[in-house]
Amino acid sequence: MSEYFSNIRIGATTIATGLAITLRHFFNAIHRKGDAGIDDADYFKQVDGLCTLQYPREAVPTPALGRYRLYNDIDDCIGCGQCERACPIECITIETIKTTADDLAACGKTSQGQQKRMWVPVFDIDVAKCMTCGICVSVCPTECLVHTPVSDFSEFDVRNMIYHFGNLSNIEAEAKKKKLAEQQAQAAKEKAAAAAAAAASGTAPAPAAKPPADEAGE
Ligand code: SF4
Ligand code: SF4
């Protein structure tokens, strides 16, 4: 019989303790109304009363070193493809076109002064697949690929989750490809003509001069 009443006492005490905790959080939440302290440095230590944020007016702050949505500053991208090769789930797609000599100035330099030698008509990141592991960011030689603090980028249509950073339109890319192909065909033709002339005169054609270190991308 005494055990029966003991169990009732323990049950009542447990319920009262739970209600007290709930009420404490409830009243603390009222005091917090309108200010969840999201700008406070010790935000994550403030647990009392922090029940529900009024999203999207309030949102959990992103930590300074957090890895969130990717962004590529295409003006600094040299189209090396290292990020694409490093991505473990293949969510980066890059297409490049070699720059012709007369287009180098138009292609421009990175903010660090490195001459760019590739047009990058396609630089797509499927952020719906991206697991924000950061490997692509760590291998980028120009540090143009970065994580941003943007953590909420949901979309109704998953196709909108593919982000395009390319620096040429389709029409421009086709024109660049055509120009490059023409120049390569012309160079091959001249090389063949030089070889034929050398063969006719009985002299070996002079070896092609090694391009300057900068031009060779060294
Ligand atoms: S963060 Fe990771 S998963 Fe996302 S694109 Fe970069 S390498 Fe791929
Ligand atoms: S690693 Fe960096 S520079 Fe190279 S293609 Fe990727 S984003 Fe561009």
PDB file of C-alpha atoms and ligand atoms in Angstrom:
ATOM      1  CA  MET A   1       0.000   0.000   0.000  1.00  0.00           C
ATOM      2  CA  SER A   2       2.821   2.365   0.904  1.00  0.00           C
ATOM      3  CA  GLU A   3       4.444   1.647  -2.507  1.00  0.00           C
ATOM      4  CA  TYR A   4       1.187   2.661  -4.188  1.00  0.00           C
ATOM      5  CA  PHE A   5       1.185   6.082  -2.537  1.00  0.00           C
ATOM      6  CA  SER A   6       4.927   6.449  -3.110  1.00  0.00           C
ATOM      7  CA  ASN A   7       4.426   5.971  -6.867  1.00  0.00           C
ATOM      8  CA  ILE A   8       1.645   8.562  -6.847  1.00  0.00           C
ATOM      9  CA  ARG A   9       3.929  11.022  -5.036  1.00  0.00           C
ATOM     10  CA  ILE A  10       6.807  10.419  -7.525  1.00  0.00           C
ATOM     11  CA  GLY A  11       4.431  10.822 -10.475  1.00  0.00           C
ATOM     12  CA  ALA A  12       2.997  14.056  -9.123  1.00  0.00           C
ATOM     13  CA  THR A  13       6.483  15.432  -8.394  1.00  0.00           C
ATOM     14  CA  THR A  14       7.694  14.543 -11.882  1.00  0.00           C
ATOM     15  CA  ILE A  15       4.698  16.260 -13.501  1.00  0.00           C
ATOM     16  CA  ALA A  16       5.169  19.335 -11.323  1.00  0.00           C
ATOM     17  CA  THR A  17       8.902  19.516 -12.193  1.00  0.00           C
ATOM     18  CA  GLY A  18       8.162  19.229 -15.917  1.00  0.00           C
ATOM     19  CA  LEU A  19       5.470  21.911 -15.709  1.00  0.00           C
ATOM     20  CA  ALA A  20       7.834  24.206 -13.792  1.00  0.00           C
ATOM     21  CA  ILE A  21      10.498  23.868 -16.510  1.00  0.00           C
ATOM     22  CA  THR A  22       7.920  24.470 -19.232  1.00  0.00           C
ATOM     23  CA  LEU A  23       6.538  27.545 -17.427  1.00  0.00           C
ATOM     24  CA  ARG A  24      10.051  28.940 -16.888  1.00  0.00           C
ATOM     25  CA  HIS A  25      10.791  28.678 -20.610  1.00  0.00           C
ATOM     26  CA  PHE A  26       7.352  30.075 -21.394  1.00  0.00           C
ATOM     27  CA  PHE A  27       7.831  33.231 -19.284  1.00  0.00           C
ATOM     28  CA  ASN A  28      11.408  33.676 -20.502  1.00  0.00           C
ATOM     29  CA  ALA A  29      10.103  33.430 -24.069  1.00  0.00           C
ATOM     30  CA  ILE A  30       7.593  36.216 -23.330  1.00  0.00           C
ATOM     31  CA  HIS A  31      10.415  38.410 -22.046  1.00  0.00           C
ATOM     32  CA  ARG A  32      12.325  37.687 -25.227  1.00  0.00           C
ATOM     33  CA  LYS A  33       9.446  38.549 -27.540  1.00  0.00           C
ATOM     34  CA  GLY A  34      10.711  40.643 -30.429  1.00  0.00           C
ATOM     35  CA  ASP A  35      14.337  39.949 -29.618  1.00  0.00           C
ATOM     36  CA  ALA A  36      15.812  36.498 -29.851  1.00  0.00           C
ATOM     37  CA  GLY A  37      19.270  37.921 -29.270  1.00  0.00           C
ATOM     38  CA  ILE A  38      20.441  36.747 -32.669  1.00  0.00           C
ATOM     39  CA  ASP A  39      23.042  39.500 -32.820  1.00  0.00           C
ATOM     40  CA  ASP A  40      24.543  38.545 -29.468  1.00  0.00           C
ATOM     41  CA  ALA A  41      27.953  36.934 -29.493  1.00  0.00           C
ATOM     42  CA  ASP A  42      26.839  34.332 -26.949  1.00  0.00           C
ATOM     43  CA  TYR A  43      23.650  33.527 -28.840  1.00  0.00           C
ATOM     44  CA  PHE A  44      24.168  29.780 -28.713  1.00  0.00           C
ATOM     45  CA  LYS A  45      24.523  29.864 -24.926  1.00  0.00           C
ATOM     46  CA  GLN A  46      21.114  31.482 -24.481  1.00  0.00           C
ATOM     47  CA  VAL A  47      18.860  28.513 -24.120  1.00  0.00           C
ATOM     48  CA  ASP A  48      16.261  29.793 -21.668  1.00  0.00           C
ATOM     49  CA  GLY A  49      13.085  30.784 -23.410  1.00  0.00           C
ATOM     50  CA  LEU A  50      14.496  30.204 -26.848  1.00  0.00           C
ATOM     51  CA  CYS A  51      11.658  28.015 -28.075  1.00  0.00           C
ATOM     52  CA  THR A  52      10.676  29.241 -31.525  1.00  0.00           C
ATOM     53  CA  LEU A  53      12.263  31.855 -33.743  1.00  0.00           C
ATOM     54  CA  GLN A  54       9.951  34.060 -35.748  1.00  0.00           C
ATOM     55  CA  TYR A  55      11.376  32.903 -39.070  1.00  0.00           C
ATOM     56  CA  PRO A  56      12.081  34.531 -41.501  1.00  0.00           C
ATOM     57  CA  ARG A  57      12.182  37.733 -39.427  1.00  0.00           C
ATOM     58  CA  GLU A  58      14.550  35.934 -37.098  1.00  0.00           C
ATOM     59  CA  ALA A  59      17.020  33.276 -38.100  1.00  0.00           C
ATOM     60  CA  VAL A  60      19.790  31.382 -36.416  1.00  0.00           C
ATOM     61  CA  PRO A  61      23.030  33.230 -37.147  1.00  0.00           C
ATOM     62  CA  THR A  62      25.638  31.507 -39.260  1.00  0.00           C
ATOM     63  CA  PRO A  63      28.969  30.905 -37.523  1.00  0.00           C
ATOM     64  CA  ALA A  64      31.893  32.902 -38.881  1.00  0.00           C
ATOM     65  CA  LEU A  65      33.681  29.806 -40.216  1.00  0.00           C
ATOM     66  CA  GLY A  66      30.526  28.038 -41.373  1.00  0.00           C
ATOM     67  CA  ARG A  67      30.410  26.482 -44.838  1.00  0.00           C
ATOM     68  CA  TYR A  68      27.251  27.389 -46.680  1.00  0.00           C
ATOM     69  CA  ARG A  69      26.220  28.229 -50.239  1.00  0.00           C
ATOM     70  CA  LEU A  70      29.060  28.355 -52.753  1.00  0.00           C
ATOM     71  CA  TYR A  71      29.901  31.375 -54.862  1.00  0.00           C
ATOM     72  CA  ASN A  72      32.391  31.674 -57.704  1.00  0.00           C
ATOM     73  CA  ASP A  73      33.852  35.061 -58.524  1.00  0.00           C
ATOM     74  CA  ILE A  74      34.181  34.202 -62.209  1.00  0.00           C
ATOM     75  CA  ASP A  75      36.385  37.245 -62.863  1.00  0.00           C
ATOM     76  CA  ASP A  76      39.105  35.518 -60.861  1.00  0.00           C
ATOM     77  CA  CYS A  77      38.489  32.006 -62.203  1.00  0.00           C
ATOM     78  CA  ILE A  78      41.213  30.682 -64.527  1.00  0.00           C
ATOM     79  CA  GLY A  79      39.203  27.641 -65.628  1.00  0.00           C
ATOM     80  CA  CYS A  80      41.793  25.189 -64.331  1.00  0.00           C
ATOM     81  CA  GLY A  81      39.106  22.627 -63.467  1.00  0.00           C
ATOM     82  CA  GLN A  82      40.707  21.559 -60.195  1.00  0.00           C
ATOM     83  CA  CYS A  83      37.482  22.127 -58.260  1.00  0.00           C
ATOM     84  CA  GLU A  84      35.512  20.025 -60.737  1.00  0.00           C
ATOM     85  CA  ARG A  85      37.972  17.144 -60.506  1.00  0.00           C
ATOM     86  CA  ALA A  86      38.140  17.338 -56.697  1.00  0.00           C
ATOM     87  CA  CYS A  87      34.386  17.348 -56.052  1.00  0.00           C
ATOM     88  CA  PRO A  88      33.506  13.898 -54.679  1.00  0.00           C
ATOM     89  CA  ILE A  89      29.916  14.000 -55.922  1.00  0.00           C
ATOM     90  CA  GLU A  90      30.489  15.708 -59.271  1.00  0.00           C
ATOM     91  CA  CYS A  91      28.160  18.637 -58.721  1.00  0.00           C
ATOM     92  CA  ILE A  92      30.439  21.130 -60.510  1.00  0.00           C
ATOM     93  CA  THR A  93      30.334  21.256 -64.310  1.00  0.00           C
ATOM     94  CA  ILE A  94      32.874  23.342 -66.214  1.00  0.00           C
ATOM     95  CA  GLU A  95      33.458  23.932 -69.906  1.00  0.00           C
ATOM     96  CA  THR A  96      36.394  25.997 -71.066  1.00  0.00           C
ATOM     97  CA  ILE A  97      37.645  27.425 -74.354  1.00  0.00           C
ATOM     98  CA  LYS A  98      41.293  28.229 -74.838  1.00  0.00           C
ATOM     99  CA  THR A  99      41.874  31.927 -75.410  1.00  0.00           C
ATOM    100  CA  THR A 100      43.416  32.925 -78.733  1.00  0.00           C
ATOM    101  CA  ALA A 101      46.486  35.190 -78.627  1.00  0.00           C
ATOM    102  CA  ASP A 102      44.571  38.227 -79.844  1.00  0.00           C
ATOM    103  CA  ASP A 103      41.934  37.680 -77.143  1.00  0.00           C
ATOM    104  CA  LEU A 104      44.239  37.599 -74.134  1.00  0.00           C
ATOM    105  CA  ALA A 105      43.643  41.239 -73.245  1.00  0.00           C
ATOM    106  CA  ALA A 106      39.880  40.752 -73.484  1.00  0.00           C
ATOM    107  CA  CYS A 107      40.085  37.636 -71.333  1.00  0.00           C
ATOM    108  CA  GLY A 108      41.834  39.748 -68.719  1.00  0.00           C
ATOM    109  CA  LYS A 109      43.755  39.058 -65.552  1.00  0.00           C
ATOM    110  CA  THR A 110      42.764  37.911 -62.098  1.00  0.00           C
ATOM    111  CA  SER A 111      42.765  40.364 -59.213  1.00  0.00           C
ATOM    112  CA  GLN A 112      46.190  38.944 -58.330  1.00  0.00           C
ATOM    113  CA  GLY A 113      47.509  39.871 -61.803  1.00  0.00           C
ATOM    114  CA  GLN A 114      47.575  36.375 -63.318  1.00  0.00           C
ATOM    115  CA  GLN A 115      46.799  36.321 -67.055  1.00  0.00           C
ATOM    116  CA  LYS A 116      43.681  34.250 -67.739  1.00  0.00           C
ATOM    117  CA  ARG A 117      43.972  31.844 -70.676  1.00  0.00           C
ATOM    118  CA  MET A 118      40.585  30.177 -70.639  1.00  0.00           C
ATOM    119  CA  TRP A 119      37.093  31.410 -71.299  1.00  0.00           C
ATOM    120  CA  VAL A 120      34.677  29.677 -68.963  1.00  0.00           C
ATOM    121  CA  PRO A 121      31.301  29.624 -70.745  1.00  0.00           C
ATOM    122  CA  VAL A 122      29.954  26.999 -68.347  1.00  0.00           C
ATOM    123  CA  PHE A 123      30.592  26.982 -64.630  1.00  0.00           C
ATOM    124  CA  ASP A 124      27.586  25.366 -62.976  1.00  0.00           C
ATOM    125  CA  ILE A 125      27.212  24.250 -59.391  1.00  0.00           C
ATOM    126  CA  ASP A 126      24.283  22.036 -58.467  1.00  0.00           C
ATOM    127  CA  VAL A 127      23.785  23.298 -54.937  1.00  0.00           C
ATOM    128  CA  ALA A 128      20.968  20.802 -54.383  1.00  0.00           C
ATOM    129  CA  LYS A 129      23.610  18.058 -54.495  1.00  0.00           C
ATOM    130  CA  CYS A 130      26.443  19.971 -52.853  1.00  0.00           C
ATOM    131  CA  MET A 131      27.252  18.666 -49.376  1.00  0.00           C
ATOM    132  CA  THR A 132      29.384  21.747 -48.562  1.00  0.00           C
ATOM    133  CA  CYS A 133      32.414  19.623 -47.813  1.00  0.00           C
ATOM    134  CA  GLY A 134      34.681  22.487 -48.892  1.00  0.00           C
ATOM    135  CA  ILE A 135      37.136  20.370 -50.915  1.00  0.00           C
ATOM    136  CA  CYS A 136      36.618  22.440 -54.065  1.00  0.00           C
ATOM    137  CA  VAL A 137      37.274  25.639 -52.133  1.00  0.00           C
ATOM    138  CA  SER A 138      40.468  24.286 -50.634  1.00  0.00           C
ATOM    139  CA  VAL A 139      41.986  23.341 -54.027  1.00  0.00           C
ATOM    140  CA  CYS A 140      41.106  26.554 -55.886  1.00  0.00           C
ATOM    141  CA  PRO A 141      44.435  28.241 -56.730  1.00  0.00           C
ATOM    142  CA  THR A 142      42.973  31.734 -57.090  1.00  0.00           C
ATOM    143  CA  GLU A 143      40.612  31.508 -54.095  1.00  0.00           C
ATOM    144  CA  CYS A 144      37.715  32.660 -56.255  1.00  0.00           C
ATOM    145  CA  LEU A 145      35.483  29.788 -55.130  1.00  0.00           C
ATOM    146  CA  VAL A 146      34.199  30.464 -51.639  1.00  0.00           C
ATOM    147  CA  HIS A 147      31.527  29.531 -49.165  1.00  0.00           C
ATOM    148  CA  THR A 148      29.119  32.340 -48.317  1.00  0.00           C
ATOM    149  CA  PRO A 149      27.154  32.814 -45.074  1.00  0.00           C
ATOM    150  CA  VAL A 150      23.891  32.188 -46.979  1.00  0.00           C
ATOM    151  CA  SER A 151      22.332  29.119 -45.399  1.00  0.00           C
ATOM    152  CA  ASP A 152      18.736  29.375 -46.592  1.00  0.00           C
ATOM    153  CA  PHE A 153      18.392  29.092 -50.365  1.00  0.00           C
ATOM    154  CA  SER A 154      15.466  26.746 -50.806  1.00  0.00           C
ATOM    155  CA  GLU A 155      13.539  26.756 -54.096  1.00  0.00           C
ATOM    156  CA  PHE A 156      10.216  25.376 -55.257  1.00  0.00           C
ATOM    157  CA  ASP A 157      11.787  24.114 -58.480  1.00  0.00           C
ATOM    158  CA  VAL A 158      14.900  22.004 -58.044  1.00  0.00           C
ATOM    159  CA  ARG A 159      16.155  23.188 -61.445  1.00  0.00           C
ATOM    160  CA  ASN A 160      16.709  26.600 -59.891  1.00  0.00           C
ATOM    161  CA  MET A 161      19.267  25.006 -57.598  1.00  0.00           C
ATOM    162  CA  ILE A 162      21.804  24.854 -60.427  1.00  0.00           C
ATOM    163  CA  TYR A 163      23.776  28.079 -60.232  1.00  0.00           C
ATOM    164  CA  HIS A 164      25.399  29.443 -63.362  1.00  0.00           C
ATOM    165  CA  PHE A 165      28.610  31.459 -63.120  1.00  0.00           C
ATOM    166  CA  GLY A 166      29.918  31.190 -66.699  1.00  0.00           C
ATOM    167  CA  ASN A 167      31.401  34.281 -68.336  1.00  0.00           C
ATOM    168  CA  LEU A 168      30.169  33.807 -71.939  1.00  0.00           C
ATOM    169  CA  SER A 169      26.738  33.492 -73.515  1.00  0.00           C
ATOM    170  CA  ASN A 170      26.074  30.556 -75.855  1.00  0.00           C
ATOM    171  CA  ILE A 171      26.482  32.780 -78.901  1.00  0.00           C
ATOM    172  CA  GLU A 172      29.757  34.218 -77.607  1.00  0.00           C
ATOM    173  CA  ALA A 173      31.055  30.751 -76.757  1.00  0.00           C
ATOM    174  CA  GLU A 174      30.293  29.449 -80.258  1.00  0.00           C
ATOM    175  CA  ALA A 175      32.115  32.427 -81.775  1.00  0.00           C
ATOM    176  CA  LYS A 176      35.169  31.820 -79.573  1.00  0.00           C
ATOM    177  CA  LYS A 177      35.206  28.111 -80.446  1.00  0.00           C
ATOM    178  CA  LYS A 178      34.966  28.899 -84.164  1.00  0.00           C
ATOM    179  CA  LYS A 179      37.757  31.437 -83.963  1.00  0.00           C
ATOM    180  CA  LEU A 180      40.012  29.028 -82.063  1.00  0.00           C
ATOM    181  CA  ALA A 181      39.325  26.210 -84.516  1.00  0.00           C
ATOM    182  CA  GLU A 182      40.131  28.478 -87.462  1.00  0.00           C
ATOM    183  CA  GLN A 183      43.399  29.616 -85.903  1.00  0.00           C
ATOM    184  CA  GLN A 184      44.391  26.038 -85.035  1.00  0.00           C
ATOM    185  CA  ALA A 185      43.590  24.910 -88.593  1.00  0.00           C
ATOM    186  CA  GLN A 186      45.627  27.802 -90.001  1.00  0.00           C
ATOM    187  CA  ALA A 187      48.570  26.974 -87.693  1.00  0.00           C
ATOM    188  CA  ALA A 188      48.451  23.306 -88.727  1.00  0.00           C
ATOM    189  CA  LYS A 189      48.366  24.333 -92.381  1.00  0.00           C
ATOM    190  CA  GLU A 190      51.397  26.588 -91.984  1.00  0.00           C
ATOM    191  CA  LYS A 191      53.267  23.881 -90.117  1.00  0.00           C
ATOM    192  CA  ALA A 192      52.553  21.364 -92.865  1.00  0.00           C
ATOM    193  CA  ALA A 193      53.655  23.863 -95.523  1.00  0.00           C
ATOM    194  CA  ALA A 194      56.900  24.557 -93.642  1.00  0.00           C
ATOM    195  CA  ALA A 195      57.581  20.831 -93.320  1.00  0.00           C
ATOM    196  CA  ALA A 196      56.897  20.313 -97.034  1.00  0.00           C
ATOM    197  CA  ALA A 197      59.202  23.207 -97.979  1.00  0.00           C
ATOM    198  CA  ALA A 198      61.945  21.855 -95.721  1.00  0.00           C
ATOM    199  CA  ALA A 199      61.576  18.395 -97.224  1.00  0.00           C
ATOM    200  CA  ALA A 200      61.805  19.861-100.734  1.00  0.00           C
ATOM    201  CA  SER A 201      64.975  21.785 -99.929  1.00  0.00           C
ATOM    202  CA  GLY A 202      66.503  18.874 -98.019  1.00  0.00           C
ATOM    203  CA  THR A 203      66.709  20.737 -94.694  1.00  0.00           C
ATOM    204  CA  ALA A 204      64.964  19.796 -91.509  1.00  0.00           C
ATOM    205  CA  PRO A 205      62.409  22.373 -90.329  1.00  0.00           C
ATOM    206  CA  ALA A 206      63.580  24.488 -87.438  1.00  0.00           C
ATOM    207  CA  PRO A 207      62.110  23.315 -84.145  1.00  0.00           C
ATOM    208  CA  ALA A 208      59.281  25.437 -82.862  1.00  0.00           C
ATOM    209  CA  ALA A 209      60.453  28.085 -80.419  1.00  0.00           C
ATOM    210  CA  LYS A 210      59.519  27.380 -76.801  1.00  0.00           C
ATOM    211  CA  PRO A 211      56.908  29.908 -75.657  1.00  0.00           C
ATOM    212  CA  PRO A 212      57.900  32.290 -72.880  1.00  0.00           C
ATOM    213  CA  ALA A 213      57.322  30.894 -69.392  1.00  0.00           C
ATOM    214  CA  ASP A 214      54.361  33.200 -68.759  1.00  0.00           C
ATOM    215  CA  GLU A 215      52.671  32.255 -72.036  1.00  0.00           C
ATOM    216  CA  ALA A 216      53.106  28.576 -71.297  1.00  0.00           C
ATOM    217  CA  GLY A 217      51.247  29.069 -68.062  1.00  0.00           C
ATOM    218  CA  GLU A 218      54.312  28.207 -65.961  1.00  0.00           C
TER     219      GLU A 218
HETATM  220  S1  SF4 B   1      31.629  21.800 -51.380  1.00  0.00           S
HETATM  221 FE1  SF4 B   1      32.132  19.622 -51.745  1.00  0.00          FE
HETATM  222  S2  SF4 B   1      30.260  18.754 -52.621  1.00  0.00           S
HETATM  223 FE2  SF4 B   1      30.072  20.996 -52.789  1.00  0.00          FE
HETATM  224  S3  SF4 B   1      30.838  21.455 -54.835  1.00  0.00           S
HETATM  225 FE3  SF4 B   1      32.562  21.659 -53.407  1.00  0.00          FE
HETATM  226  S4  SF4 B   1      33.591  19.655 -53.451  1.00  0.00           S
HETATM  227 FE4  SF4 B   1      31.546  19.392 -54.345  1.00  0.00          FE
HETATM  228  S1  SF4 B   2      39.625  25.673 -59.007  1.00  0.00           S
HETATM  229 FE1  SF4 B   2      39.108  27.857 -58.852  1.00  0.00          FE
HETATM  230  S2  SF4 B   2      40.166  28.776 -60.608  1.00  0.00           S
HETATM  231 FE2  SF4 B   2      40.102  26.575 -60.998  1.00  0.00          FE
HETATM  232  S3  SF4 B   2      38.223  26.295 -62.225  1.00  0.00           S
HETATM  233 FE3  SF4 B   2      37.666  25.978 -60.066  1.00  0.00          FE
HETATM  234  S4  SF4 B   2      36.932  27.971 -59.376  1.00  0.00           S
HETATM  235 FE4  SF4 B   2      38.066  28.317 -61.269  1.00  0.00          FE
END
